[in-house]
Amino acid sequence: MIMLVTLLSVIAMCLPASARTWTVDKTGTGDFIVLQDALDAMASGDTISMGPGRFDDWAIYNPGPNESKTRGYVTVTDATILGSPEGTMIGPADPWGLDDGLTIGFENTVQGSVLRLHKLTCEGLEWGVFHGVGDSLFVSDCVFRGSRQGMGAGTRYTSITRSEFHQPYRFGHGVLSYHQDRIDYADCTSVFEGIDPATHLQLDGTPQGSVINSHFEGGSTGIMLSGGLDAVVTQCSFHNQSWAGIEVLFGSNVLNLNDSVFRG
């Protein structure tokens, strides 16, 4: 009997722990008040559920010339972060400026990692989301506003759905994708006021990409393709770009364009 109990104890210790949901709430009714405290506590596979309000606490990472003031630094290989239907804002209310330096909403530099972001608003940052390495990034029902770059992704795969991108800093991007295996961008709206030099979606050195049922308005370029890309653009609209709705640059790019509208 003792041997059986010991054996069962060993088996239990070897089994993975059940995934947990951590709550972050400004009112103090959750597990944490500060987002980073929850990120430091979570294990791979856990979920963070955030309440409404603005979360602008930050810490300095990567001290030195490349130090970043990051609101949510993710250090696990599998993380899901959910915002509130009532509005969860990450970052300051004021738009980003050169004097603000390198500020980031969510940053993940873990090799082979998966990050899922849902129903979050990133504002006033140099990068709303920066996922420079890792396996996959999934962004859904999010809003990016007043930042230099809404998103930057260098993961193997990125999926962006039902999200909004608003005026970035001059020469900025809504989404900058570089050297990924694939990116899928669907049911999104990107609106830049005026015709400042800014690109809504840039796919650079990404072999495969699809852009479906999305709207691009203002700025200088709707979609920029370069570096050997096989892209499908379907049922999209491009309004009032000062330079081009779609621009195809260097490299052996293939553009398959279907059922799309260009105006102004």
PDB file of C-alpha atoms in Angstrom:
ATOM      1  CA  MET A   1       0.000   0.000   0.000  1.00  0.00           C
ATOM      2  CA  ILE A   2       2.818   2.384   0.883  1.00  0.00           C
ATOM      3  CA  MET A   3       4.539   1.581  -2.428  1.00  0.00           C
ATOM      4  CA  LEU A   4       1.304   2.317  -4.321  1.00  0.00           C
ATOM      5  CA  VAL A   5       0.869   5.677  -2.592  1.00  0.00           C
ATOM      6  CA  THR A   6       4.499   6.575  -3.328  1.00  0.00           C
ATOM      7  CA  LEU A   7       4.115   5.591  -6.982  1.00  0.00           C
ATOM      8  CA  LEU A   8       0.964   7.698  -7.355  1.00  0.00           C
ATOM      9  CA  SER A   9       2.744  10.658  -5.771  1.00  0.00           C
ATOM     10  CA  VAL A  10       5.627  10.380  -8.247  1.00  0.00           C
ATOM     11  CA  ILE A  11       3.201  10.183 -11.191  1.00  0.00           C
ATOM     12  CA  ALA A  12       1.331  13.260  -9.938  1.00  0.00           C
ATOM     13  CA  MET A  13       4.591  15.199  -9.678  1.00  0.00           C
ATOM     14  CA  CYS A  14       5.474  14.314 -13.273  1.00  0.00           C
ATOM     15  CA  LEU A  15       2.143  15.397 -14.761  1.00  0.00           C
ATOM     16  CA  PRO A  16       1.958  18.976 -16.106  1.00  0.00           C
ATOM     17  CA  ALA A  17       0.099  21.450 -13.932  1.00  0.00           C
ATOM     18  CA  SER A  18      -3.292  22.632 -15.164  1.00  0.00           C
ATOM     19  CA  ALA A  19      -3.280  25.949 -16.981  1.00  0.00           C
ATOM     20  CA  ARG A  20      -4.382  28.845 -14.809  1.00  0.00           C
ATOM     21  CA  THR A  21      -6.132  32.145 -15.490  1.00  0.00           C
ATOM     22  CA  TRP A  22      -4.721  35.167 -13.667  1.00  0.00           C
ATOM     23  CA  THR A  23      -6.773  38.350 -13.297  1.00  0.00           C
ATOM     24  CA  VAL A  24      -5.428  41.893 -13.431  1.00  0.00           C
ATOM     25  CA  ASP A  25      -7.795  44.625 -12.275  1.00  0.00           C
ATOM     26  CA  LYS A  26      -7.230  48.290 -11.430  1.00  0.00           C
ATOM     27  CA  THR A  27      -9.774  48.059  -8.587  1.00  0.00           C
ATOM     28  CA  GLY A  28      -7.678  45.538  -6.654  1.00  0.00           C
ATOM     29  CA  THR A  29     -10.294  42.797  -6.913  1.00  0.00           C
ATOM     30  CA  GLY A  30      -8.100  40.549  -9.091  1.00  0.00           C
ATOM     31  CA  ASP A  31      -4.870  38.648  -8.494  1.00  0.00           C
ATOM     32  CA  PHE A  32      -2.779  41.676  -9.489  1.00  0.00           C
ATOM     33  CA  ILE A  33      -3.069  45.387 -10.194  1.00  0.00           C
ATOM     34  CA  VAL A  34       0.020  45.669 -12.423  1.00  0.00           C
ATOM     35  CA  LEU A  35       0.208  43.685 -15.684  1.00  0.00           C
ATOM     36  CA  GLN A  36       3.899  42.821 -15.355  1.00  0.00           C
ATOM     37  CA  ASP A  37       3.355  41.232 -11.955  1.00  0.00           C
ATOM     38  CA  ALA A  38       0.914  38.797 -13.565  1.00  0.00           C
ATOM     39  CA  LEU A  39       3.308  38.118 -16.451  1.00  0.00           C
ATOM     40  CA  ASP A  40       6.084  37.327 -13.960  1.00  0.00           C
ATOM     41  CA  ALA A  41       3.803  34.913 -12.079  1.00  0.00           C
ATOM     42  CA  MET A  42       2.312  33.059 -15.043  1.00  0.00           C
ATOM     43  CA  ALA A  43       3.546  29.707 -16.328  1.00  0.00           C
ATOM     44  CA  SER A  44       3.586  28.568 -19.932  1.00  0.00           C
ATOM     45  CA  GLY A  45       0.028  27.844 -21.050  1.00  0.00           C
ATOM     46  CA  ASP A  46      -1.570  30.254 -18.573  1.00  0.00           C
ATOM     47  CA  THR A  47      -3.983  33.068 -19.447  1.00  0.00           C
ATOM     48  CA  ILE A  48      -4.132  36.640 -18.147  1.00  0.00           C
ATOM     49  CA  SER A  49      -7.572  38.261 -18.086  1.00  0.00           C
ATOM     50  CA  MET A  50      -7.404  42.047 -17.740  1.00  0.00           C
ATOM     51  CA  GLY A  51     -10.082  44.383 -16.465  1.00  0.00           C
ATOM     52  CA  PRO A  52     -11.000  47.779 -17.951  1.00  0.00           C
ATOM     53  CA  GLY A  53      -8.890  50.899 -17.627  1.00  0.00           C
ATOM     54  CA  ARG A  54      -5.446  52.160 -18.604  1.00  0.00           C
ATOM     55  CA  PHE A  55      -2.350  50.129 -17.707  1.00  0.00           C
ATOM     56  CA  ASP A  56       0.808  52.208 -18.138  1.00  0.00           C
ATOM     57  CA  ASP A  57       3.205  50.801 -15.531  1.00  0.00           C
ATOM     58  CA  TRP A  58       6.526  49.911 -17.148  1.00  0.00           C
ATOM     59  CA  ALA A  59       9.989  48.574 -16.418  1.00  0.00           C
ATOM     60  CA  ILE A  60      13.291  48.905 -18.269  1.00  0.00           C
ATOM     61  CA  TYR A  61      14.518  45.808 -20.109  1.00  0.00           C
ATOM     62  CA  ASN A  62      17.711  45.206 -22.107  1.00  0.00           C
ATOM     63  CA  PRO A  63      19.664  47.977 -20.300  1.00  0.00           C
ATOM     64  CA  GLY A  64      22.103  49.830 -22.518  1.00  0.00           C
ATOM     65  CA  PRO A  65      21.735  51.367 -25.976  1.00  0.00           C
ATOM     66  CA  ASN A  66      18.720  49.148 -26.763  1.00  0.00           C
ATOM     67  CA  GLU A  67      16.885  49.469 -23.453  1.00  0.00           C
ATOM     68  CA  SER A  68      13.127  49.392 -23.734  1.00  0.00           C
ATOM     69  CA  LYS A  69      10.416  50.758 -21.465  1.00  0.00           C
ATOM     70  CA  THR A  70       8.003  47.851 -21.733  1.00  0.00           C
ATOM     71  CA  ARG A  71       4.500  47.569 -20.282  1.00  0.00           C
ATOM     72  CA  GLY A  72       4.233  43.799 -20.730  1.00  0.00           C
ATOM     73  CA  TYR A  73       7.411  41.736 -21.084  1.00  0.00           C
ATOM     74  CA  VAL A  74       6.484  38.110 -21.823  1.00  0.00           C
ATOM     75  CA  THR A  75       8.987  35.438 -20.742  1.00  0.00           C
ATOM     76  CA  VAL A  76       7.037  32.174 -21.161  1.00  0.00           C
ATOM     77  CA  THR A  77       6.705  30.034 -24.290  1.00  0.00           C
ATOM     78  CA  ASP A  78       2.887  30.041 -24.405  1.00  0.00           C
ATOM     79  CA  ALA A  79       0.852  33.036 -23.223  1.00  0.00           C
ATOM     80  CA  THR A  80      -2.678  34.328 -23.777  1.00  0.00           C
ATOM     81  CA  ILE A  81      -3.671  37.856 -22.725  1.00  0.00           C
ATOM     82  CA  LEU A  82      -7.298  38.944 -22.864  1.00  0.00           C
ATOM     83  CA  GLY A  83      -8.653  42.477 -22.537  1.00  0.00           C
ATOM     84  CA  SER A  84     -12.005  43.607 -21.221  1.00  0.00           C
ATOM     85  CA  PRO A  85     -15.013  44.293 -23.486  1.00  0.00           C
ATOM     86  CA  GLU A  86     -15.243  47.617 -21.634  1.00  0.00           C
ATOM     87  CA  GLY A  87     -11.795  48.665 -22.887  1.00  0.00           C
ATOM     88  CA  THR A  88      -8.276  47.750 -21.739  1.00  0.00           C
ATOM     89  CA  MET A  89      -5.662  50.339 -22.739  1.00  0.00           C
ATOM     90  CA  ILE A  90      -1.935  49.587 -22.694  1.00  0.00           C
ATOM     91  CA  GLY A  91       0.367  52.620 -22.744  1.00  0.00           C
ATOM     92  CA  PRO A  92      -0.070  56.392 -22.297  1.00  0.00           C
ATOM     93  CA  ALA A  93      -2.956  58.439 -23.663  1.00  0.00           C
ATOM     94  CA  ASP A  94      -0.627  60.887 -25.497  1.00  0.00           C
ATOM     95  CA  PRO A  95       0.766  59.913 -28.928  1.00  0.00           C
ATOM     96  CA  TRP A  96       4.355  58.728 -29.139  1.00  0.00           C
ATOM     97  CA  GLY A  97       7.122  61.254 -29.918  1.00  0.00           C
ATOM     98  CA  LEU A  98      10.857  61.058 -30.539  1.00  0.00           C
ATOM     99  CA  ASP A  99      11.665  62.210 -27.003  1.00  0.00           C
ATOM    100  CA  ASP A 100       9.811  59.199 -25.556  1.00  0.00           C
ATOM    101  CA  GLY A 101      12.485  56.729 -26.689  1.00  0.00           C
ATOM    102  CA  LEU A 102      11.915  52.998 -27.136  1.00  0.00           C
ATOM    103  CA  THR A 103       8.571  52.246 -25.503  1.00  0.00           C
ATOM    104  CA  ILE A 104       6.747  48.949 -26.085  1.00  0.00           C
ATOM    105  CA  GLY A 105       3.347  47.597 -25.158  1.00  0.00           C
ATOM    106  CA  PHE A 106       3.938  43.834 -25.383  1.00  0.00           C
ATOM    107  CA  GLU A 107       7.397  42.419 -26.012  1.00  0.00           C
ATOM    108  CA  ASN A 108       8.327  38.762 -26.457  1.00  0.00           C
ATOM    109  CA  THR A 109      11.879  37.661 -27.229  1.00  0.00           C
ATOM    110  CA  VAL A 110      11.554  33.980 -26.258  1.00  0.00           C
ATOM    111  CA  GLN A 111      12.598  31.491 -28.937  1.00  0.00           C
ATOM    112  CA  GLY A 112       9.798  29.181 -30.091  1.00  0.00           C
ATOM    113  CA  SER A 113       7.127  31.109 -28.205  1.00  0.00           C
ATOM    114  CA  VAL A 114       3.409  31.539 -28.923  1.00  0.00           C
ATOM    115  CA  LEU A 115       1.643  34.772 -27.927  1.00  0.00           C
ATOM    116  CA  ARG A 116      -2.104  35.438 -28.211  1.00  0.00           C
ATOM    117  CA  LEU A 117      -3.548  38.921 -27.706  1.00  0.00           C
ATOM    118  CA  HIS A 118      -7.291  39.600 -27.765  1.00  0.00           C
ATOM    119  CA  LYS A 119      -9.395  42.739 -27.263  1.00  0.00           C
ATOM    120  CA  LEU A 120      -6.562  45.053 -26.181  1.00  0.00           C
ATOM    121  CA  THR A 121      -5.807  48.668 -27.125  1.00  0.00           C
ATOM    122  CA  CYS A 122      -2.150  49.727 -27.423  1.00  0.00           C
ATOM    123  CA  GLU A 123      -1.601  53.503 -27.468  1.00  0.00           C
ATOM    124  CA  GLY A 124       1.176  56.093 -27.534  1.00  0.00           C
ATOM    125  CA  LEU A 125       4.107  53.660 -27.910  1.00  0.00           C
ATOM    126  CA  GLU A 126       6.993  53.234 -30.322  1.00  0.00           C
ATOM    127  CA  TRP A 127       5.861  49.610 -30.758  1.00  0.00           C
ATOM    128  CA  GLY A 128       2.403  48.497 -29.690  1.00  0.00           C
ATOM    129  CA  VAL A 129       3.531  44.867 -30.017  1.00  0.00           C
ATOM    130  CA  PHE A 130       7.067  43.694 -30.764  1.00  0.00           C
ATOM    131  CA  HIS A 131       7.430  39.940 -31.322  1.00  0.00           C
ATOM    132  CA  GLY A 132      10.900  39.695 -32.809  1.00  0.00           C
ATOM    133  CA  VAL A 133      11.450  35.954 -32.485  1.00  0.00           C
ATOM    134  CA  GLY A 134       9.345  32.960 -31.625  1.00  0.00           C
ATOM    135  CA  ASP A 135       6.948  30.655 -33.379  1.00  0.00           C
ATOM    136  CA  SER A 136       3.530  32.315 -33.624  1.00  0.00           C
ATOM    137  CA  LEU A 137       1.700  35.551 -32.882  1.00  0.00           C
ATOM    138  CA  PHE A 138      -2.115  35.740 -32.895  1.00  0.00           C
ATOM    139  CA  VAL A 139      -3.786  39.162 -32.598  1.00  0.00           C
ATOM    140  CA  SER A 140      -7.572  39.527 -32.711  1.00  0.00           C
ATOM    141  CA  ASP A 141     -10.025  42.369 -32.018  1.00  0.00           C
ATOM    142  CA  CYS A 142      -7.237  44.733 -30.967  1.00  0.00           C
ATOM    143  CA  VAL A 143      -6.745  48.470 -31.560  1.00  0.00           C
ATOM    144  CA  PHE A 144      -3.433  50.260 -32.189  1.00  0.00           C
ATOM    145  CA  ARG A 145      -3.416  54.044 -31.966  1.00  0.00           C
ATOM    146  CA  GLY A 146      -0.939  56.937 -31.858  1.00  0.00           C
ATOM    147  CA  SER A 147       2.219  54.775 -31.982  1.00  0.00           C
ATOM    148  CA  ARG A 148       5.217  54.848 -34.280  1.00  0.00           C
ATOM    149  CA  GLN A 149       4.642  51.203 -35.212  1.00  0.00           C
ATOM    150  CA  GLY A 150       1.432  49.400 -34.382  1.00  0.00           C
ATOM    151  CA  MET A 151       3.027  45.961 -34.615  1.00  0.00           C
ATOM    152  CA  GLY A 152       6.382  44.482 -35.542  1.00  0.00           C
ATOM    153  CA  ALA A 153       6.612  40.734 -36.126  1.00  0.00           C
ATOM    154  CA  GLY A 154       9.500  38.465 -37.060  1.00  0.00           C
ATOM    155  CA  THR A 155       7.958  35.211 -35.878  1.00  0.00           C
ATOM    156  CA  ARG A 156       7.455  32.158 -38.060  1.00  0.00           C
ATOM    157  CA  TYR A 157       3.730  32.886 -38.401  1.00  0.00           C
ATOM    158  CA  THR A 158       1.455  35.826 -37.600  1.00  0.00           C
ATOM    159  CA  SER A 159      -2.334  36.075 -37.742  1.00  0.00           C
ATOM    160  CA  ILE A 160      -4.056  39.470 -37.405  1.00  0.00           C
ATOM    161  CA  THR A 161      -7.862  39.537 -37.505  1.00  0.00           C
ATOM    162  CA  ARG A 162     -10.628  42.063 -36.835  1.00  0.00           C
ATOM    163  CA  SER A 163      -8.184  44.707 -35.628  1.00  0.00           C
ATOM    164  CA  GLU A 164      -7.872  48.468 -36.139  1.00  0.00           C
ATOM    165  CA  PHE A 165      -4.825  50.603 -36.843  1.00  0.00           C
ATOM    166  CA  HIS A 166      -4.881  54.380 -36.506  1.00  0.00           C
ATOM    167  CA  GLN A 167      -2.490  57.207 -37.259  1.00  0.00           C
ATOM    168  CA  PRO A 168       1.155  56.258 -36.553  1.00  0.00           C
ATOM    169  CA  TYR A 169       4.113  58.610 -36.245  1.00  0.00           C
ATOM    170  CA  ARG A 170       5.439  59.952 -39.574  1.00  0.00           C
ATOM    171  CA  PHE A 171       7.328  57.249 -41.515  1.00  0.00           C
ATOM    172  CA  GLY A 172       5.782  54.634 -39.227  1.00  0.00           C
ATOM    173  CA  HIS A 173       3.729  51.518 -39.951  1.00  0.00           C
ATOM    174  CA  GLY A 174       0.489  49.941 -38.915  1.00  0.00           C
ATOM    175  CA  VAL A 175       2.127  46.509 -39.237  1.00  0.00           C
ATOM    176  CA  LEU A 176       5.729  45.713 -40.141  1.00  0.00           C
ATOM    177  CA  SER A 177       6.344  42.042 -40.999  1.00  0.00           C
ATOM    178  CA  TYR A 178       9.897  40.907 -41.700  1.00  0.00           C
ATOM    179  CA  HIS A 179      11.313  37.517 -42.689  1.00  0.00           C
ATOM    180  CA  GLN A 180       8.380  35.461 -41.491  1.00  0.00           C
ATOM    181  CA  ASP A 181       7.271  32.227 -43.131  1.00  0.00           C
ATOM    182  CA  ARG A 182       3.713  33.508 -43.421  1.00  0.00           C
ATOM    183  CA  ILE A 183       1.355  36.284 -42.323  1.00  0.00           C
ATOM    184  CA  ASP A 184      -2.446  36.356 -42.594  1.00  0.00           C
ATOM    185  CA  TYR A 185      -4.226  39.717 -42.233  1.00  0.00           C
ATOM    186  CA  ALA A 186      -8.024  39.645 -42.417  1.00  0.00           C
ATOM    187  CA  ASP A 187     -11.074  41.793 -41.635  1.00  0.00           C
ATOM    188  CA  CYS A 188      -8.961  44.734 -40.450  1.00  0.00           C
ATOM    189  CA  THR A 189      -9.322  48.505 -40.806  1.00  0.00           C
ATOM    190  CA  SER A 190      -6.360  50.858 -41.045  1.00  0.00           C
ATOM    191  CA  VAL A 191      -7.075  54.609 -41.173  1.00  0.00           C
ATOM    192  CA  PHE A 192      -4.354  57.280 -41.188  1.00  0.00           C
ATOM    193  CA  GLU A 193      -5.430  60.908 -41.137  1.00  0.00           C
ATOM    194  CA  GLY A 194      -4.031  62.938 -44.014  1.00  0.00           C
ATOM    195  CA  ILE A 195      -1.264  61.819 -46.371  1.00  0.00           C
ATOM    196  CA  ASP A 196       1.780  61.783 -44.090  1.00  0.00           C
ATOM    197  CA  PRO A 197       4.477  59.324 -45.212  1.00  0.00           C
ATOM    198  CA  ALA A 198       3.308  56.214 -43.389  1.00  0.00           C
ATOM    199  CA  THR A 199       2.694  52.633 -44.567  1.00  0.00           C
ATOM    200  CA  HIS A 200      -0.292  50.636 -43.389  1.00  0.00           C
ATOM    201  CA  LEU A 201       1.116  47.132 -43.961  1.00  0.00           C
ATOM    202  CA  GLN A 202       4.674  46.281 -45.010  1.00  0.00           C
ATOM    203  CA  LEU A 203       5.623  42.679 -45.805  1.00  0.00           C
ATOM    204  CA  ASP A 204       9.386  42.374 -46.181  1.00  0.00           C
ATOM    205  CA  GLY A 205      11.106  39.077 -46.946  1.00  0.00           C
ATOM    206  CA  THR A 206       8.029  37.075 -45.955  1.00  0.00           C
ATOM    207  CA  PRO A 207       7.506  34.220 -48.462  1.00  0.00           C
ATOM    208  CA  GLN A 208       3.727  33.943 -48.103  1.00  0.00           C
ATOM    209  CA  GLY A 209       1.027  36.381 -47.086  1.00  0.00           C
ATOM    210  CA  SER A 210      -2.685  36.985 -47.464  1.00  0.00           C
ATOM    211  CA  VAL A 211      -4.664  40.195 -46.977  1.00  0.00           C
ATOM    212  CA  ILE A 212      -8.416  39.670 -47.046  1.00  0.00           C
ATOM    213  CA  ASN A 213     -11.458  41.915 -46.644  1.00  0.00           C
ATOM    214  CA  SER A 214      -9.527  44.867 -45.202  1.00  0.00           C
ATOM    215  CA  HIS A 215      -9.689  48.646 -45.664  1.00  0.00           C
ATOM    216  CA  PHE A 216      -6.750  51.055 -45.928  1.00  0.00           C
ATOM    217  CA  GLU A 217      -7.328  54.808 -45.890  1.00  0.00           C
ATOM    218  CA  GLY A 218      -4.896  57.738 -45.995  1.00  0.00           C
ATOM    219  CA  GLY A 219      -1.147  57.608 -45.485  1.00  0.00           C
ATOM    220  CA  SER A 220       1.331  57.196 -48.312  1.00  0.00           C
ATOM    221  CA  THR A 221       1.126  53.444 -49.065  1.00  0.00           C
ATOM    222  CA  GLY A 222      -1.527  50.841 -48.337  1.00  0.00           C
ATOM    223  CA  ILE A 223       0.501  47.623 -48.721  1.00  0.00           C
ATOM    224  CA  MET A 224       4.232  47.446 -49.503  1.00  0.00           C
ATOM    225  CA  LEU A 225       5.694  44.123 -50.709  1.00  0.00           C
ATOM    226  CA  SER A 226       9.400  43.361 -51.042  1.00  0.00           C
ATOM    227  CA  GLY A 227      12.019  40.660 -50.784  1.00  0.00           C
ATOM    228  CA  GLY A 228      10.467  37.718 -52.640  1.00  0.00           C
ATOM    229  CA  LEU A 229       6.857  37.494 -51.523  1.00  0.00           C
ATOM    230  CA  ASP A 230       3.953  35.438 -52.829  1.00  0.00           C
ATOM    231  CA  ALA A 231       0.957  37.484 -51.726  1.00  0.00           C
ATOM    232  CA  VAL A 232      -2.804  37.242 -52.179  1.00  0.00           C
ATOM    233  CA  VAL A 233      -4.886  40.421 -51.757  1.00  0.00           C
ATOM    234  CA  THR A 234      -8.638  39.850 -51.950  1.00  0.00           C
ATOM    235  CA  GLN A 235     -11.678  42.057 -51.391  1.00  0.00           C
ATOM    236  CA  CYS A 236      -9.725  45.017 -50.041  1.00  0.00           C
ATOM    237  CA  SER A 237     -10.225  48.758 -50.472  1.00  0.00           C
ATOM    238  CA  PHE A 238      -7.540  51.427 -50.780  1.00  0.00           C
ATOM    239  CA  HIS A 239      -8.607  55.061 -50.398  1.00  0.00           C
ATOM    240  CA  ASN A 240      -6.586  58.302 -50.660  1.00  0.00           C
ATOM    241  CA  GLN A 241      -3.004  57.055 -50.413  1.00  0.00           C
ATOM    242  CA  SER A 242      -0.575  59.778 -51.525  1.00  0.00           C
ATOM    243  CA  TRP A 243       1.783  57.330 -53.255  1.00  0.00           C
ATOM    244  CA  ALA A 244       0.226  53.905 -53.944  1.00  0.00           C
ATOM    245  CA  GLY A 245      -2.505  51.595 -52.783  1.00  0.00           C
ATOM    246  CA  ILE A 246      -0.117  48.660 -53.314  1.00  0.00           C
ATOM    247  CA  GLU A 247       3.606  49.014 -54.019  1.00  0.00           C
ATOM    248  CA  VAL A 248       5.726  46.064 -55.176  1.00  0.00           C
ATOM    249  CA  LEU A 249       9.469  46.583 -54.698  1.00  0.00           C
ATOM    250  CA  PHE A 250      12.635  44.529 -55.231  1.00  0.00           C
ATOM    251  CA  GLY A 251      12.780  40.734 -55.223  1.00  0.00           C
ATOM    252  CA  SER A 252      10.867  38.064 -57.135  1.00  0.00           C
ATOM    253  CA  ASN A 253       7.451  39.050 -55.806  1.00  0.00           C
ATOM    254  CA  VAL A 254       4.138  37.607 -56.979  1.00  0.00           C
ATOM    255  CA  LEU A 255       0.941  39.555 -56.364  1.00  0.00           C
ATOM    256  CA  ASN A 256      -2.440  37.889 -56.862  1.00  0.00           C
ATOM    257  CA  LEU A 257      -4.971  40.742 -56.675  1.00  0.00           C
ATOM    258  CA  ASN A 258      -8.698  40.048 -56.642  1.00  0.00           C
ATOM    259  CA  ASP A 259     -11.945  42.042 -56.258  1.00  0.00           C
ATOM    260  CA  SER A 260     -10.340  45.140 -54.754  1.00  0.00           C
ATOM    261  CA  VAL A 261     -11.100  48.869 -55.058  1.00  0.00           C
ATOM    262  CA  PHE A 262      -8.723  51.847 -55.424  1.00  0.00           C
ATOM    263  CA  ARG A 263      -9.997  55.412 -55.000  1.00  0.00           C
ATOM    264  CA  GLY A 264      -8.372  58.835 -54.742  1.00  0.00           C
TER     265      GLY A 264
END
